[in-house]
XYZ file of C-alpha atoms in Angstrom:
435
model
C 38.577 136.181 87.477
C 40.244 137.934 85.059
C 40.348 141.962 85.395
C 38.243 143.673 82.700
C 40.057 145.625 80.437
C 39.148 148.820 78.868
C 38.785 147.147 75.247
C 36.191 144.822 76.843
C 34.318 147.619 78.239
C 34.151 149.258 74.968
C 33.326 146.227 73.173
C 30.598 145.823 75.729
C 29.211 149.702 75.018
C 29.592 149.183 71.327
C 27.424 145.725 71.013
C 24.832 147.303 73.446
C 24.700 150.565 71.379
C 24.292 148.361 68.543
C 21.471 146.343 69.715
C 19.826 149.125 71.161
C 19.647 150.909 68.136
C 18.169 148.247 66.027
C 15.401 147.702 68.748
C 14.722 151.227 68.924
C 14.591 151.546 65.248
C 11.777 148.511 65.014
C 9.839 150.691 67.834
C 9.932 154.112 66.091
C 7.917 152.409 63.456
C 5.861 149.982 65.676
C 2.395 149.612 65.386
C 2.032 148.982 69.231
C 4.821 150.968 70.850
C 4.059 154.757 71.229
C 6.638 157.511 72.410
C 6.389 156.277 76.371
C 7.526 152.708 75.160
C 10.816 155.209 72.985
C 11.891 157.145 75.816
C 13.194 154.110 78.193
C 15.121 152.900 74.875
C 16.369 156.209 73.952
C 17.774 156.678 77.711
C 19.768 153.165 77.499
C 21.228 153.788 73.970
C 22.323 157.264 75.183
C 24.306 156.042 78.236
C 26.066 153.543 75.925
C 26.656 156.451 73.534
C 28.091 158.641 76.103
C 30.505 155.631 77.185
C 31.927 155.467 73.861
C 32.251 159.281 73.477
C 34.108 159.532 76.746
C 36.480 157.087 76.033
C 36.835 158.278 72.542
C 37.543 161.928 74.054
C 40.424 160.219 76.106
C 41.992 158.841 73.311
C 40.721 155.509 72.927
C 39.677 153.814 69.951
C 35.887 153.844 70.442
C 35.051 153.845 66.756
C 37.105 151.152 66.172
C 35.135 149.130 68.699
C 32.085 150.316 67.288
C 33.452 149.020 63.513
C 34.769 146.079 65.151
C 30.830 145.418 65.887
C 29.232 146.216 63.275
C 27.617 149.303 64.420
C 27.558 151.836 61.393
C 25.416 154.116 63.538
C 27.748 154.020 66.299
C 30.568 154.798 64.525
C 28.779 157.824 62.478
C 27.338 159.212 65.754
C 31.146 159.261 67.296
C 32.650 160.898 64.002
C 30.390 163.712 64.357
C 30.207 164.244 68.174
C 34.043 164.491 67.800
C 33.634 166.774 64.842
C 36.136 164.807 63.226
C 35.342 165.602 59.091
C 37.919 162.762 58.060
C 36.621 160.206 60.443
C 32.929 161.169 59.139
C 33.770 160.784 55.397
C 35.704 157.401 56.224
C 32.516 155.875 58.266
C 29.984 157.366 55.669
C 31.896 155.793 52.675
C 31.750 152.217 54.584
C 28.432 152.688 55.472
C 27.337 153.181 51.685
C 27.462 157.116 50.856
C 30.548 156.617 49.022
C 31.150 157.337 45.622
C 29.269 154.242 43.474
C 27.933 152.475 46.657
C 24.455 152.034 46.883
C 22.066 152.300 49.870
C 23.177 152.404 53.324
C 22.152 155.752 54.026
C 19.688 154.945 57.036
C 22.300 154.725 59.493
C 24.214 157.647 58.585
C 21.075 160.026 58.430
C 20.026 158.421 61.971
C 23.221 159.277 63.574
C 23.453 162.832 61.938
C 19.715 163.038 63.477
C 20.866 161.618 66.764
C 23.883 164.084 67.208
C 23.329 167.464 68.547
C 22.759 169.861 65.576
C 25.709 171.882 66.884
C 27.990 168.814 66.160
C 26.273 168.119 62.966
C 26.451 171.408 61.495
C 29.866 172.046 62.341
C 31.671 168.854 60.855
C 29.551 168.930 57.904
C 30.012 172.894 57.346
C 31.765 174.037 53.857
C 35.295 174.420 53.673
C 36.901 177.995 54.357
C 37.240 179.667 50.522
C 35.453 176.732 48.913
C 32.161 175.068 48.367
C 31.651 171.657 49.635
C 32.300 168.311 47.211
C 29.318 166.179 46.541
C 29.681 163.534 49.573
C 30.341 166.272 52.005
C 27.146 168.261 50.780
C 24.782 164.888 50.667
C 26.272 164.462 54.528
C 25.094 168.154 55.254
C 21.818 168.139 53.462
C 21.046 165.039 55.188
C 22.101 166.356 58.628
C 19.551 169.527 57.737
C 16.706 167.307 56.748
C 16.957 164.997 60.046
C 17.357 168.114 62.070
C 14.308 169.775 60.438
C 17.049 172.992 59.295
C 16.079 174.786 56.322
C 19.669 174.851 53.989
C 18.068 178.300 52.346
C 19.331 178.956 48.775
C 21.557 175.769 48.758
C 18.294 173.587 48.542
C 16.992 174.502 45.146
C 20.698 174.465 43.859
C 21.226 170.479 45.100
C 17.594 169.731 43.533
C 20.038 170.416 40.221
C 23.298 168.874 41.201
C 24.872 166.280 39.299
C 25.179 163.336 42.199
C 21.626 161.973 42.042
C 21.527 160.968 45.195
C 22.285 164.898 46.064
C 19.414 165.428 43.843
C 17.305 162.721 45.610
C 17.883 163.961 48.887
C 17.265 167.566 48.146
C 13.799 166.907 46.396
C 12.809 164.795 49.554
C 14.096 167.848 51.815
C 11.759 170.172 49.678
C 8.800 168.289 50.898
C 9.971 167.415 54.586
C 10.966 170.847 55.151
C 7.886 172.501 53.513
C 9.519 174.598 50.582
C 6.808 174.979 48.747
C 8.616 177.573 46.566
C 10.497 174.652 44.844
C 6.946 173.016 43.547
C 8.108 173.825 39.667
C 11.483 172.194 40.535
C 9.542 169.461 41.850
C 7.459 169.032 38.725
C 10.123 169.304 36.596
C 12.241 166.459 38.527
C 9.315 163.934 37.927
C 11.032 163.594 34.217
C 14.631 163.160 35.931
C 16.286 160.493 34.464
C 16.997 158.667 38.068
C 14.120 156.804 39.419
C 14.799 157.919 43.043
C 14.848 161.260 42.196
C 11.181 161.173 40.328
C 9.786 159.268 43.229
C 11.028 161.831 45.834
C 9.573 164.704 43.450
C 6.384 163.126 43.443
C 6.067 162.702 47.204
C 7.358 166.167 47.920
C 5.252 167.650 45.464
C 1.990 165.815 46.596
C 2.857 166.630 50.147
C 3.098 170.323 49.281
C -0.321 169.959 47.588
C 0.803 169.925 43.862
C -1.800 168.311 41.574
C 0.418 166.978 38.872
C 2.567 165.164 41.447
C -0.218 164.012 43.213
C -1.459 162.415 40.082
C 2.175 160.719 39.676
C 1.535 158.748 43.164
C -0.453 155.845 42.100
C 1.546 154.586 39.357
C 4.652 154.981 42.137
C 2.872 152.898 44.782
C 1.904 150.389 42.338
C 5.148 149.566 40.595
C 7.861 151.521 42.718
C 10.959 150.445 44.214
C 9.706 148.722 47.618
C 10.177 151.321 50.243
C 9.621 154.273 47.882
C 6.434 152.337 46.829
C 5.245 152.417 50.369
C 5.863 155.718 51.280
C 3.899 156.685 47.910
C 0.760 154.460 48.961
C 0.856 156.008 52.573
C 0.656 159.353 51.059
C -1.625 158.782 48.325
C -4.509 157.679 50.385
C -4.415 160.676 52.336
C -3.996 163.283 49.399
C -6.057 161.522 46.785
C -9.916 161.881 46.338
C -11.797 159.374 48.546
C -12.924 157.321 45.561
C -9.540 157.440 43.679
C -7.980 156.340 47.039
C -10.443 153.546 47.350
C -10.005 152.317 44.044
C -5.681 152.395 44.412
C -6.680 150.283 47.709
C -8.638 147.489 46.090
C -6.360 147.516 42.948
C -3.341 146.596 45.184
C -5.104 144.106 47.134
C -6.512 142.379 43.885
C -3.020 142.262 42.540
C -1.838 139.972 45.955
C -0.816 143.279 47.917
C -3.599 142.335 50.850
C -0.926 143.365 53.433
C -0.057 146.847 51.787
C -3.908 147.304 51.141
C -4.808 146.748 54.748
C -2.056 149.247 55.992
C -3.404 151.683 53.422
C -7.035 150.953 54.622
C -5.970 152.036 57.895
C -3.844 155.115 57.143
C -7.065 156.094 54.644
C -9.221 155.801 57.705
C -12.457 155.877 55.805
C -15.551 153.993 57.121
C -16.401 152.248 54.119
C -13.204 150.246 54.109
C -14.238 148.541 57.238
C -16.301 145.696 55.896
C -13.630 144.625 53.862
C -11.256 144.908 56.840
C -13.201 142.865 58.488
C -13.659 139.754 55.800
C -9.890 139.552 56.046
C -9.907 139.178 59.721
C -11.138 135.578 58.815
C -7.580 135.011 57.306
C -5.044 133.972 59.822
C -2.034 135.280 57.966
C -3.575 138.594 57.810
C -6.183 138.699 60.479
C -3.920 140.613 63.702
C -3.171 143.232 60.888
C -7.220 143.518 59.984
C -7.572 143.937 63.886
C -4.708 146.487 63.953
C -6.297 148.633 60.891
C -9.640 148.293 62.495
C -8.523 149.572 66.054
C -6.537 152.252 64.015
C -10.034 153.515 62.704
C -12.414 152.961 65.178
C -10.162 153.251 68.497
C -11.771 149.816 69.721
C -8.603 148.392 71.586
C -8.663 144.355 70.221
C -6.167 143.347 72.860
C -8.651 143.813 75.476
C -12.024 142.115 76.469
C -13.820 139.603 74.752
C -12.425 141.013 71.322
C -9.213 139.025 71.664
C -8.915 135.440 70.452
C -6.279 132.765 70.784
C -4.220 131.982 67.668
C -5.826 129.089 65.153
C -4.413 125.651 65.784
C -1.596 124.857 63.934
C -0.822 128.201 62.795
C 2.852 129.379 63.033
C 4.430 132.294 61.704
C 8.074 133.342 61.434
C 11.297 131.236 62.037
C 11.000 127.733 63.686
C 13.663 125.430 65.028
C 13.520 123.269 62.047
C 16.939 123.759 60.157
C 15.643 123.240 56.779
C 13.127 125.904 57.332
C 13.678 128.034 53.934
C 11.492 130.989 55.637
C 13.335 132.475 58.444
C 11.683 136.111 58.427
C 10.365 137.474 61.830
C 6.689 137.370 61.992
C 5.710 140.788 61.226
C 2.808 140.867 63.375
C 4.163 139.309 66.434
C 3.077 142.146 68.918
C -0.449 142.341 67.583
C -3.604 141.034 69.234
C -5.338 137.917 67.530
C -9.042 139.091 67.062
C -12.279 137.028 67.169
C -13.635 138.117 63.863
C -17.210 137.507 64.556
C -17.062 139.614 67.711
C -15.282 142.570 65.726
C -18.427 142.009 62.965
C -20.682 142.185 65.997
C -19.138 145.573 67.438
C -18.991 147.284 64.105
C -22.682 146.737 63.498
C -23.350 148.540 66.890
C -20.594 151.804 65.947
C -21.032 152.230 62.116
C -23.856 154.456 62.618
C -21.081 156.700 64.287
C -18.554 156.821 61.562
C -19.728 159.020 58.348
C -18.755 157.293 55.147
C -16.708 159.361 53.318
C -15.064 161.127 56.316
C -11.576 159.734 57.755
C -11.195 158.696 61.233
C -8.118 157.760 63.424
C -9.039 155.961 66.658
C -12.590 156.650 66.541
C -11.926 160.309 66.101
C -12.491 162.427 62.806
C -9.170 163.508 61.337
C -8.933 167.272 62.030
C -6.224 169.285 63.098
C -7.166 169.087 66.817
C -6.840 165.253 66.739
C -3.328 165.512 64.602
C -2.266 168.012 67.259
C -3.011 165.600 69.923
C -1.409 162.897 68.819
C 1.976 164.595 67.747
C 2.239 167.187 70.600
C 0.098 166.319 73.802
C 1.788 164.437 76.202
C -1.117 162.443 77.349
C -1.753 161.308 73.724
C 1.621 160.952 71.959
C 2.640 158.555 74.817
C 0.237 156.042 74.047
C -0.579 156.729 70.121
C 1.660 153.844 68.237
C 4.302 154.889 66.532
C 2.911 154.203 63.055
C -0.065 156.504 63.735
C 1.895 159.215 64.979
C 4.048 159.268 61.542
C 0.728 159.177 59.809
C -0.471 161.982 61.924
C 2.555 164.213 60.868
C 2.007 163.351 57.161
C -1.707 164.240 57.442
C -0.931 167.429 59.419
C 1.777 168.467 56.763
C -0.551 167.518 54.076
C -3.679 169.605 55.504
C -0.873 172.602 55.956
C 0.918 172.779 52.914
C 4.420 174.440 53.524
C 4.594 173.074 57.380
C 7.472 171.400 57.953
C 6.993 167.373 58.745
C 7.318 166.574 62.265
C 9.714 163.750 62.682
C 8.236 161.132 65.049
C 11.191 158.791 64.895
C 13.367 161.600 66.355
C 14.970 161.137 69.756
C 12.542 160.912 72.402
C 14.206 163.789 74.373
C 14.197 166.018 71.277
C 10.594 165.421 70.690
C 9.754 166.212 74.355
C 10.592 169.653 73.882
C 7.569 169.965 71.306
C 5.312 168.433 73.893
C 3.122 170.502 75.696
C -0.250 170.301 78.020
C -3.293 171.657 76.121
C -3.856 174.855 77.954
C -0.561 174.862 79.722
C 1.843 176.029 77.186
C 4.047 177.171 80.618
C 4.899 174.175 81.599
C 7.964 172.359 80.872
C 7.659 169.459 78.194
C 7.765 165.632 79.312
C 7.306 162.326 77.767
C 4.927 160.314 80.075
C 6.677 156.722 80.828
C 4.100 154.024 81.576
């Protein structure tokens, strides 16, 4: 057997880190995985990143191994940990943050958020005796957003920057950091020439409680760029009056967006949406998502007991072995349980009287501060509440308390663990329960 060389070890670490980063990114937004499932993934990813960092600190080309593996997240992370501003600029440009290059920010922002704040702060600091240029200012603002560090007076200046990506990041940060003092700037930015800036201004202003920004959300949810439209919709159903939220959900469903409407109905949480959700549980292409939406509102576990069913005969979703298959997208509902629609309706007939129409519910509980705090900060709840619902709880809590920073449920689990405290026992060390 040939000896294993150091380059082979680096490539193995880089490949594993890239794979785990992709797996972890899906789990962080999952409708089935909670913080307990996120923690082991984070530990494995951190171990491979540590191996690459040790090699890089010893002079080996760990960043090159990451680059060859296509690991933008890993390459940016190593640049931050090494506090190498030139390496960070180079990696960020190739990841999509360079002048004139669109997209690619997600891996860069994730790496800035994963690295310790002390490293991200040091490597993105303004040069001595001068103000940072737009690329460095953008990297610094992304690092501050990811770590929920308030930029202070630099944030209002960034909302007026000439670079639209820097303006958009600043407008987004205003909402995520709870900067109510920037509400006027957010209203002004609703007329920004850049669509992304307008979208983030509406989102942040609505989260901070501004009526004009709130009124801008429905149009954005209907016709905005895909990711921004989804963010607008998930916030709109939380901050609009109940009648307007219901009308928006029905309008999107009628326009052929039943999947979007189902997710929005689950986020809305009003019992009046349940009969419509159950009607869609008869459709094989929507049954699993409808079952999940029913569970999200009522707390009934569709995956257990007699409520679960087998998939309909002949149904298939996702890629097949057919080389001529045109649709090779993964099944978005692969991990969701198949519900028995008839039994779900029978269960709802028994439960309906416990849910007041006009009141929002999550997992069978009214959406109030206690329920939201449990989902986000109580170890017993946070460990098992699906990440998608925890993200919704963070939005609900920020909307309920305008000016409160938005809790980052996608952050490293070891960092989230510091915010977890058992109810009534604030002196106990935080922990993440593993299942």
